[in-house]
């Protein structure tokens, strides 16, 4: 079973039964393949008698997107597994534990999180996660700081960056986030009702300049090891626990890209409230909760990142130069704001949407949500280089929201 | 002869005699080791009868700096050889031709440039090189543009950046240029006469902030494949020909670092004119020549870089976004100015100096040259983020020069 081939359930059980210290010897294991078959096989393997289970995830050598398949190297399984292991060391308890990685079979065996839900689903139901801002800000502060030149040996960081070279997955981001939405691309996908909005994106020169500058940062700024795809579909959650999953897009890039991804997905949910079948008051309260979470995440991130820097900073000059930390954090906020905006825009007119908005059944509510998401996204992109505090972001969202109502 | 060992002259001749199409079969080859023994063995191998010769350069597994040796991996020979070959493709005629690279022996066989002189030596004698600005601006524009995300396939660029991961040599730059001169470091070396200047560097917070920002760019901005050590000692020259050599510091970094290195070394020579035994008028004329060369290099670089971009730009959004090219070139100038300043400062107070100034025999002239070089360097560092044209650089040099006289 050494050469690569897609596993069947019997083989998956055989691998699981050999793991050290996971299942009892002789346990009767049950296995189901629960993946969507697009990129990976996902086996859920359980010992129901003992109440123990694990996930075995195997990369497939192609991706099914819009019907057609395109080839993807299995190296992404290595990147995902190595990123998970590193994130687990840096941010204990905030990613699933990894029990085994087999390079040849491109498989990773990890903690089963079936007791968690995908955060996007939870948000869509209007659930609140009061611990989330604390958890995700810790995850972001620790993974970004300790893989950056501020908190990691600067020679070893170069070797880390080398091992996380990830051209294939970066290409997806470069095209789908930083190019296609701003031209009449075949890959774009949007409701005919908002064609005017899509066309406006294609001819907005001011927006193109800002997106080009953000794209350049994505292409060239090797600041820290990013998760690279940190939307609310990459987060398993309960009211008590947060687990970040699926870092197959991991690479060395600009920190603000990860932070912005989290904020953007909260704001996409904010926009999706246009279609909520609850009272206006309840909608506003949930929106307030989302905005408070956005502000909390940034504020706590900044506080934790600076605390790590003060305690563990390895760059003498960066530690000591007057005004450097302030300038660094301001640029980080600006990047976060710009990337958040890009992430919102692409989820409305680009190839891959979010269920928060797409699943709204009422066409008029969906259209309102889409227009609001674009309005917020564009205003964040245009704000980015001028942003000086997270309150400006909140104000921009509220102002877009009021303008949409007018 | 497969395993690594330092070659002797007999072995060097044996390798040379086997090269295809370089020497005639049976030619009587003469060989001399002409290196300084610090980092590399350098064999000059000639067929005097036919008037043909080549250079065989072999890396040594250590570096002698300040008496003591420190280990260096032989991988730098691979990086140097691969960089030379790539630069030769991108900027034909502006680097020595490479005839052979042997990874195991860490050796590169290349064109002999004995008919050229090291540019620093030529400048020290007051020679003018009217074609230099044209040559070096072509070298810079073509090597930087075609290895960047603007002119190179963006997925392949990531693989190139990976293969030029160069932590050891980058560490030397990070310490000696971007840290030690700004603290009381053991590695620093300066004439006691200018201790006041050195101490002023250690406590200048405004300067530290700018250097920290430039250091960050050196650490994180993977814009293009740099030469990485492009001073006038890395350039072989005649009035008709320019050849860039020794790219062992090559890595993916900020373009301005290479451009700034060239300008800084011209300006160090400018400062060294304090000790020239010629008339005041002749000194001013040579200084004017140097300043014109500085302005020419930038102006021609910008023109050539933009022409390449217009013809060969691969990034749709960067090509099309209104104002992006202008913003890009302005930031590139700013980086160039800042890095030029850092390169000047370190050559006066840091570990490695330049002969232009160090070889001035008159102590008072040397001191004046050192103070002027520092004054120019610091003013460029403080100008960098505000620079909008190369004329500001020229004006800053002239103003530092007048202030030094006052």
mmCIF file of C-alpha atoms in Angstrom, chain B residues 65-336:
data_model
loop_
_atom_site.group_PDB
_atom_site.id
_atom_site.type_symbol
_atom_site.label_atom_id
_atom_site.label_comp_id
_atom_site.label_asym_id
_atom_site.label_seq_id
_atom_site.Cartn_x
_atom_site.Cartn_y
_atom_site.Cartn_z
ATOM 1 C CA UNK B 65 36.835 37.715 7.797
ATOM 2 C CA UNK B 66 38.710 39.746 10.407
ATOM 3 C CA UNK B 67 41.297 37.037 10.822
ATOM 4 C CA UNK B 68 38.921 34.355 11.972
ATOM 5 C CA UNK B 69 37.224 31.901 9.635
ATOM 6 C CA UNK B 70 33.555 31.040 9.688
ATOM 7 C CA UNK B 71 31.929 28.195 7.837
ATOM 8 C CA UNK B 72 29.864 28.884 4.721
ATOM 9 C CA UNK B 73 27.989 26.255 2.780
ATOM 10 C CA UNK B 74 29.141 25.486 -0.732
ATOM 11 C CA UNK B 75 25.563 26.082 -1.875
ATOM 12 C CA UNK B 76 26.619 29.666 -2.527
ATOM 13 C CA UNK B 77 28.595 28.350 -5.526
ATOM 14 C CA UNK B 78 25.364 26.960 -6.971
ATOM 15 C CA UNK B 79 23.565 30.219 -6.319
ATOM 16 C CA UNK B 80 26.363 32.249 -7.883
ATOM 17 C CA UNK B 81 26.568 30.034 -10.939
ATOM 18 C CA UNK B 82 22.807 29.839 -11.481
ATOM 19 C CA UNK B 83 22.471 33.595 -11.009
ATOM 20 C CA UNK B 84 25.268 34.277 -13.523
ATOM 21 C CA UNK B 85 23.673 31.995 -16.076
ATOM 22 C CA UNK B 86 20.253 33.581 -15.601
ATOM 23 C CA UNK B 87 21.651 37.131 -15.677
ATOM 24 C CA UNK B 88 23.558 36.242 -18.849
ATOM 25 C CA UNK B 89 20.305 35.196 -20.508
ATOM 26 C CA UNK B 90 18.454 38.293 -19.378
ATOM 27 C CA UNK B 91 21.253 40.823 -19.936
ATOM 28 C CA UNK B 92 23.485 39.332 -22.661
ATOM 29 C CA UNK B 93 27.065 40.554 -22.632
ATOM 30 C CA UNK B 94 26.810 42.203 -19.236
ATOM 31 C CA UNK B 95 28.081 39.257 -17.170
ATOM 32 C CA UNK B 96 30.905 36.798 -17.851
ATOM 33 C CA UNK B 97 29.908 33.763 -19.925
ATOM 34 C CA UNK B 98 29.711 30.526 -17.894
ATOM 35 C CA UNK B 99 31.290 27.466 -19.535
ATOM 36 C CA UNK B 100 30.778 24.895 -16.801
ATOM 37 C CA UNK B 101 29.287 24.511 -13.360
ATOM 38 C CA UNK B 102 30.162 21.469 -11.231
ATOM 39 C CA UNK B 103 27.946 21.227 -8.185
ATOM 40 C CA UNK B 104 29.979 18.635 -6.353
ATOM 41 C CA UNK B 105 33.245 20.528 -6.672
ATOM 42 C CA UNK B 106 31.445 23.867 -6.146
ATOM 43 C CA UNK B 107 33.225 25.284 -9.152
ATOM 44 C CA UNK B 108 32.302 27.535 -12.036
ATOM 45 C CA UNK B 109 34.351 27.970 -15.187
ATOM 46 C CA UNK B 110 33.785 31.313 -16.834
ATOM 47 C CA UNK B 111 35.011 33.920 -19.242
ATOM 48 C CA UNK B 112 38.327 35.571 -18.341
ATOM 49 C CA UNK B 113 37.950 39.308 -17.946
ATOM 50 C CA UNK B 114 41.633 40.149 -17.430
ATOM 51 C CA UNK B 115 41.348 42.891 -20.023
ATOM 52 C CA UNK B 116 38.874 44.645 -17.710
ATOM 53 C CA UNK B 117 39.627 46.371 -14.418
ATOM 54 C CA UNK B 118 37.642 46.376 -11.207
ATOM 55 C CA UNK B 119 35.505 49.498 -11.512
ATOM 56 C CA UNK B 120 36.394 50.713 -8.030
ATOM 57 C CA UNK B 121 40.074 50.830 -9.058
ATOM 58 C CA UNK B 122 39.221 52.719 -12.215
ATOM 59 C CA UNK B 123 37.116 55.276 -10.359
ATOM 60 C CA UNK B 124 39.840 55.732 -7.760
ATOM 61 C CA UNK B 125 42.173 56.735 -10.601
ATOM 62 C CA UNK B 126 39.625 59.249 -11.806
ATOM 63 C CA UNK B 127 38.773 57.393 -15.018
ATOM 64 C CA UNK B 128 35.446 58.180 -16.675
ATOM 65 C CA UNK B 129 33.220 55.418 -18.058
ATOM 66 C CA UNK B 130 30.740 57.148 -20.340
ATOM 67 C CA UNK B 131 28.972 53.912 -21.333
ATOM 68 C CA UNK B 132 28.562 52.648 -17.778
ATOM 69 C CA UNK B 133 25.218 54.302 -17.009
ATOM 70 C CA UNK B 134 23.763 52.784 -20.152
ATOM 71 C CA UNK B 135 25.144 49.322 -19.431
ATOM 72 C CA UNK B 136 24.273 49.100 -15.762
ATOM 73 C CA UNK B 137 20.786 50.547 -16.257
ATOM 74 C CA UNK B 138 20.174 47.857 -18.882
ATOM 75 C CA UNK B 139 21.512 45.184 -16.536
ATOM 76 C CA UNK B 140 19.309 46.417 -13.693
ATOM 77 C CA UNK B 141 16.167 46.962 -15.753
ATOM 78 C CA UNK B 142 16.340 43.585 -17.489
ATOM 79 C CA UNK B 143 17.413 41.354 -14.590
ATOM 80 C CA UNK B 144 14.975 42.976 -12.158
ATOM 81 C CA UNK B 145 11.998 43.257 -14.488
ATOM 82 C CA UNK B 146 12.230 39.769 -15.970
ATOM 83 C CA UNK B 147 12.559 38.010 -12.618
ATOM 84 C CA UNK B 148 9.722 39.974 -10.995
ATOM 85 C CA UNK B 149 5.999 39.312 -10.920
ATOM 86 C CA UNK B 150 5.681 42.030 -13.540
ATOM 87 C CA UNK B 151 7.733 40.251 -16.180
ATOM 88 C CA UNK B 152 7.921 36.580 -15.221
ATOM 89 C CA UNK B 153 5.296 33.868 -14.952
ATOM 90 C CA UNK B 154 4.091 34.327 -11.385
ATOM 91 C CA UNK B 155 3.978 30.649 -10.492
ATOM 92 C CA UNK B 156 7.435 29.957 -11.891
ATOM 93 C CA UNK B 157 8.748 33.036 -10.067
ATOM 94 C CA UNK B 158 7.851 31.349 -6.773
ATOM 95 C CA UNK B 159 9.957 28.333 -7.739
ATOM 96 C CA UNK B 160 12.833 30.614 -8.750
ATOM 97 C CA UNK B 161 12.590 32.432 -5.418
ATOM 98 C CA UNK B 162 12.654 29.069 -3.663
ATOM 99 C CA UNK B 163 15.807 27.992 -5.474
ATOM 100 C CA UNK B 164 17.540 31.261 -4.574
ATOM 101 C CA UNK B 165 16.822 30.945 -0.848
ATOM 102 C CA UNK B 166 20.102 32.234 0.556
ATOM 103 C CA UNK B 167 19.967 32.559 4.347
ATOM 104 C CA UNK B 168 23.716 32.539 5.017
ATOM 105 C CA UNK B 169 24.657 35.352 2.693
ATOM 106 C CA UNK B 170 21.525 37.352 3.566
ATOM 107 C CA UNK B 171 22.545 37.106 7.225
ATOM 108 C CA UNK B 172 25.787 38.930 6.440
ATOM 109 C CA UNK B 173 23.815 41.785 4.874
ATOM 110 C CA UNK B 174 21.215 41.861 7.621
ATOM 111 C CA UNK B 175 23.907 42.185 10.283
ATOM 112 C CA UNK B 176 26.516 44.330 8.604
ATOM 113 C CA UNK B 177 24.225 46.739 6.755
ATOM 114 C CA UNK B 178 20.951 46.758 8.653
ATOM 115 C CA UNK B 179 21.977 46.390 12.267
ATOM 116 C CA UNK B 180 25.577 46.745 13.430
ATOM 117 C CA UNK B 181 26.271 50.316 12.258
ATOM 118 C CA UNK B 182 23.338 51.483 14.398
ATOM 119 C CA UNK B 183 24.641 50.052 17.673
ATOM 120 C CA UNK B 184 27.971 49.714 19.407
ATOM 121 C CA UNK B 185 28.719 46.353 17.765
ATOM 122 C CA UNK B 186 32.015 44.475 18.026
ATOM 123 C CA UNK B 187 32.082 44.061 14.265
ATOM 124 C CA UNK B 188 32.074 47.811 13.672
ATOM 125 C CA UNK B 189 35.311 49.367 12.521
ATOM 126 C CA UNK B 190 35.970 53.087 12.210
ATOM 127 C CA UNK B 191 38.729 55.607 12.638
ATOM 128 C CA UNK B 192 38.890 56.956 16.170
ATOM 129 C CA UNK B 193 38.705 60.458 14.682
ATOM 130 C CA UNK B 194 35.052 59.956 13.791
ATOM 131 C CA UNK B 195 33.887 58.247 16.986
ATOM 132 C CA UNK B 196 31.489 61.172 17.475
ATOM 133 C CA UNK B 197 29.836 60.292 14.154
ATOM 134 C CA UNK B 198 29.552 56.613 15.054
ATOM 135 C CA UNK B 199 28.027 57.420 18.424
ATOM 136 C CA UNK B 200 25.564 59.775 16.772
ATOM 137 C CA UNK B 201 24.405 56.871 14.575
ATOM 138 C CA UNK B 202 23.766 54.712 17.631
ATOM 139 C CA UNK B 203 21.365 57.185 19.197
ATOM 140 C CA UNK B 204 19.555 58.639 16.185
ATOM 141 C CA UNK B 205 15.992 57.394 16.621
ATOM 142 C CA UNK B 206 14.695 58.953 13.410
ATOM 143 C CA UNK B 207 17.421 57.128 11.486
ATOM 144 C CA UNK B 208 16.702 53.854 13.315
ATOM 145 C CA UNK B 209 13.059 53.983 12.257
ATOM 146 C CA UNK B 210 13.973 54.416 8.587
ATOM 147 C CA UNK B 211 16.643 51.707 8.715
ATOM 148 C CA UNK B 212 14.210 49.344 10.458
ATOM 149 C CA UNK B 213 11.679 49.915 7.655
ATOM 150 C CA UNK B 214 14.354 49.282 5.011
ATOM 151 C CA UNK B 215 15.579 46.211 6.882
ATOM 152 C CA UNK B 216 12.008 44.895 6.878
ATOM 153 C CA UNK B 217 11.885 45.292 3.098
ATOM 154 C CA UNK B 218 15.162 43.421 2.755
ATOM 155 C CA UNK B 219 13.748 40.624 4.930
ATOM 156 C CA UNK B 220 10.299 40.300 3.395
ATOM 157 C CA UNK B 221 9.870 41.912 -0.044
ATOM 158 C CA UNK B 222 10.528 39.189 -2.613
ATOM 159 C CA UNK B 223 10.239 41.497 -5.614
ATOM 160 C CA UNK B 224 12.950 40.255 -7.953
ATOM 161 C CA UNK B 225 16.134 38.232 -8.131
ATOM 162 C CA UNK B 226 18.813 40.588 -6.860
ATOM 163 C CA UNK B 227 22.532 40.460 -7.462
ATOM 164 C CA UNK B 228 22.660 41.287 -3.771
ATOM 165 C CA UNK B 229 26.129 42.830 -3.574
ATOM 166 C CA UNK B 230 26.303 45.210 -6.521
ATOM 167 C CA UNK B 231 29.110 47.541 -5.477
ATOM 168 C CA UNK B 232 31.839 48.798 -7.800
ATOM 169 C CA UNK B 233 34.101 45.954 -6.668
ATOM 170 C CA UNK B 234 31.614 43.529 -8.265
ATOM 171 C CA UNK B 235 31.904 45.215 -11.640
ATOM 172 C CA UNK B 236 34.628 44.609 -14.227
ATOM 173 C CA UNK B 237 34.895 47.484 -16.649
ATOM 174 C CA UNK B 238 36.622 49.098 -19.619
ATOM 175 C CA UNK B 239 35.507 52.269 -21.364
ATOM 176 C CA UNK B 240 33.611 50.031 -23.798
ATOM 177 C CA UNK B 241 32.440 47.132 -21.670
ATOM 178 C CA UNK B 242 30.755 46.447 -18.319
ATOM 179 C CA UNK B 243 30.588 43.008 -16.713
ATOM 180 C CA UNK B 244 28.824 42.334 -13.433
ATOM 181 C CA UNK B 245 30.445 39.525 -11.446
ATOM 182 C CA UNK B 246 30.153 37.611 -8.156
ATOM 183 C CA UNK B 247 26.391 37.277 -7.544
ATOM 184 C CA UNK B 248 26.831 34.923 -4.586
ATOM 185 C CA UNK B 249 24.502 37.095 -2.480
ATOM 186 C CA UNK B 250 21.702 36.609 -5.039
ATOM 187 C CA UNK B 251 18.233 36.145 -3.535
ATOM 188 C CA UNK B 252 14.694 37.432 -4.050
ATOM 189 C CA UNK B 253 14.534 40.859 -2.452
ATOM 190 C CA UNK B 254 13.590 44.497 -3.032
ATOM 191 C CA UNK B 255 14.804 45.863 -6.376
ATOM 192 C CA UNK B 256 15.947 49.136 -4.844
ATOM 193 C CA UNK B 257 18.660 47.283 -2.958
ATOM 194 C CA UNK B 258 20.614 46.577 -6.170
ATOM 195 C CA UNK B 259 20.043 49.994 -7.718
ATOM 196 C CA UNK B 260 20.917 51.698 -4.442
ATOM 197 C CA UNK B 261 24.156 49.713 -4.161
ATOM 198 C CA UNK B 262 25.394 51.095 -7.489
ATOM 199 C CA UNK B 263 24.482 54.673 -6.636
ATOM 200 C CA UNK B 264 25.968 54.400 -3.136
ATOM 201 C CA UNK B 265 29.320 53.290 -4.465
ATOM 202 C CA UNK B 266 29.480 56.165 -6.923
ATOM 203 C CA UNK B 267 28.682 58.508 -4.046
ATOM 204 C CA UNK B 268 31.332 56.931 -1.832
ATOM 205 C CA UNK B 269 33.797 57.731 -4.582
ATOM 206 C CA UNK B 270 32.335 61.250 -4.678
ATOM 207 C CA UNK B 271 33.096 61.591 -0.965
ATOM 208 C CA UNK B 272 36.593 60.174 -1.445
ATOM 209 C CA UNK B 273 37.484 63.118 -3.749
ATOM 210 C CA UNK B 274 38.212 65.029 -0.536
ATOM 211 C CA UNK B 275 41.599 63.370 -0.764
ATOM 212 C CA UNK B 276 42.352 63.771 -4.468
ATOM 213 C CA UNK B 277 45.688 65.396 -5.372
ATOM 214 C CA UNK B 278 44.246 67.379 -8.276
ATOM 215 C CA UNK B 279 43.027 70.903 -8.656
ATOM 216 C CA UNK B 280 39.756 71.994 -7.107
ATOM 217 C CA UNK B 281 38.346 72.474 -10.586
ATOM 218 C CA UNK B 282 39.298 68.979 -11.648
ATOM 219 C CA UNK B 283 37.769 67.536 -8.463
ATOM 220 C CA UNK B 284 34.514 69.378 -9.073
ATOM 221 C CA UNK B 285 34.440 68.208 -12.684
ATOM 222 C CA UNK B 286 34.881 64.583 -11.601
ATOM 223 C CA UNK B 287 32.235 64.977 -8.951
ATOM 224 C CA UNK B 288 29.902 66.415 -11.559
ATOM 225 C CA UNK B 289 30.630 63.402 -13.728
ATOM 226 C CA UNK B 290 29.751 61.074 -10.823
ATOM 227 C CA UNK B 291 26.510 62.936 -10.064
ATOM 228 C CA UNK B 292 25.526 62.946 -13.720
ATOM 229 C CA UNK B 293 26.161 59.209 -13.771
ATOM 230 C CA UNK B 294 23.947 58.749 -10.705
ATOM 231 C CA UNK B 295 21.141 60.726 -12.339
ATOM 232 C CA UNK B 296 21.657 58.949 -15.680
ATOM 233 C CA UNK B 297 21.517 55.503 -14.147
ATOM 234 C CA UNK B 298 18.192 56.185 -12.479
ATOM 235 C CA UNK B 299 16.702 57.999 -15.456
ATOM 236 C CA UNK B 300 17.756 55.356 -17.950
ATOM 237 C CA UNK B 301 16.768 52.557 -15.588
ATOM 238 C CA UNK B 302 13.301 54.002 -15.176
ATOM 239 C CA UNK B 303 12.880 54.478 -18.910
ATOM 240 C CA UNK B 304 14.069 50.962 -19.760
ATOM 241 C CA UNK B 305 12.105 49.322 -16.974
ATOM 242 C CA UNK B 306 8.901 51.037 -18.080
ATOM 243 C CA UNK B 307 9.558 50.140 -21.716
ATOM 244 C CA UNK B 308 9.964 46.467 -20.750
ATOM 245 C CA UNK B 309 6.824 46.699 -18.655
ATOM 246 C CA UNK B 310 4.831 48.202 -21.519
ATOM 247 C CA UNK B 311 6.026 45.538 -23.916
ATOM 248 C CA UNK B 312 6.320 42.434 -21.738
ATOM 249 C CA UNK B 313 4.153 43.012 -18.650
ATOM 250 C CA UNK B 314 2.497 39.745 -17.571
ATOM 251 C CA UNK B 315 0.314 41.056 -14.744
ATOM 252 C CA UNK B 316 -2.989 42.196 -16.196
ATOM 253 C CA UNK B 317 -4.050 44.327 -13.274
ATOM 254 C CA UNK B 318 -0.593 45.872 -12.727
ATOM 255 C CA UNK B 319 -0.477 46.694 -16.448
ATOM 256 C CA UNK B 320 -3.911 48.254 -16.517
ATOM 257 C CA UNK B 321 -4.646 49.902 -13.164
ATOM 258 C CA UNK B 322 -4.511 53.685 -13.590
ATOM 259 C CA UNK B 323 -1.651 55.191 -11.606
ATOM 260 C CA UNK B 324 -0.104 51.866 -10.643
ATOM 261 C CA UNK B 325 3.040 52.179 -12.738
ATOM 262 C CA UNK B 326 3.687 55.685 -11.452
ATOM 263 C CA UNK B 327 3.182 54.558 -7.856
ATOM 264 C CA UNK B 328 5.441 51.558 -8.447
ATOM 265 C CA UNK B 329 8.291 53.594 -9.900
ATOM 266 C CA UNK B 330 8.040 56.185 -7.145
ATOM 267 C CA UNK B 331 8.302 53.509 -4.439
ATOM 268 C CA UNK B 332 11.198 51.977 -6.340
ATOM 269 C CA UNK B 333 13.018 55.310 -6.322
ATOM 270 C CA UNK B 334 12.302 55.713 -2.620
ATOM 271 C CA UNK B 335 13.673 52.258 -1.840
ATOM 272 C CA UNK B 336 16.712 52.978 -4.008
#
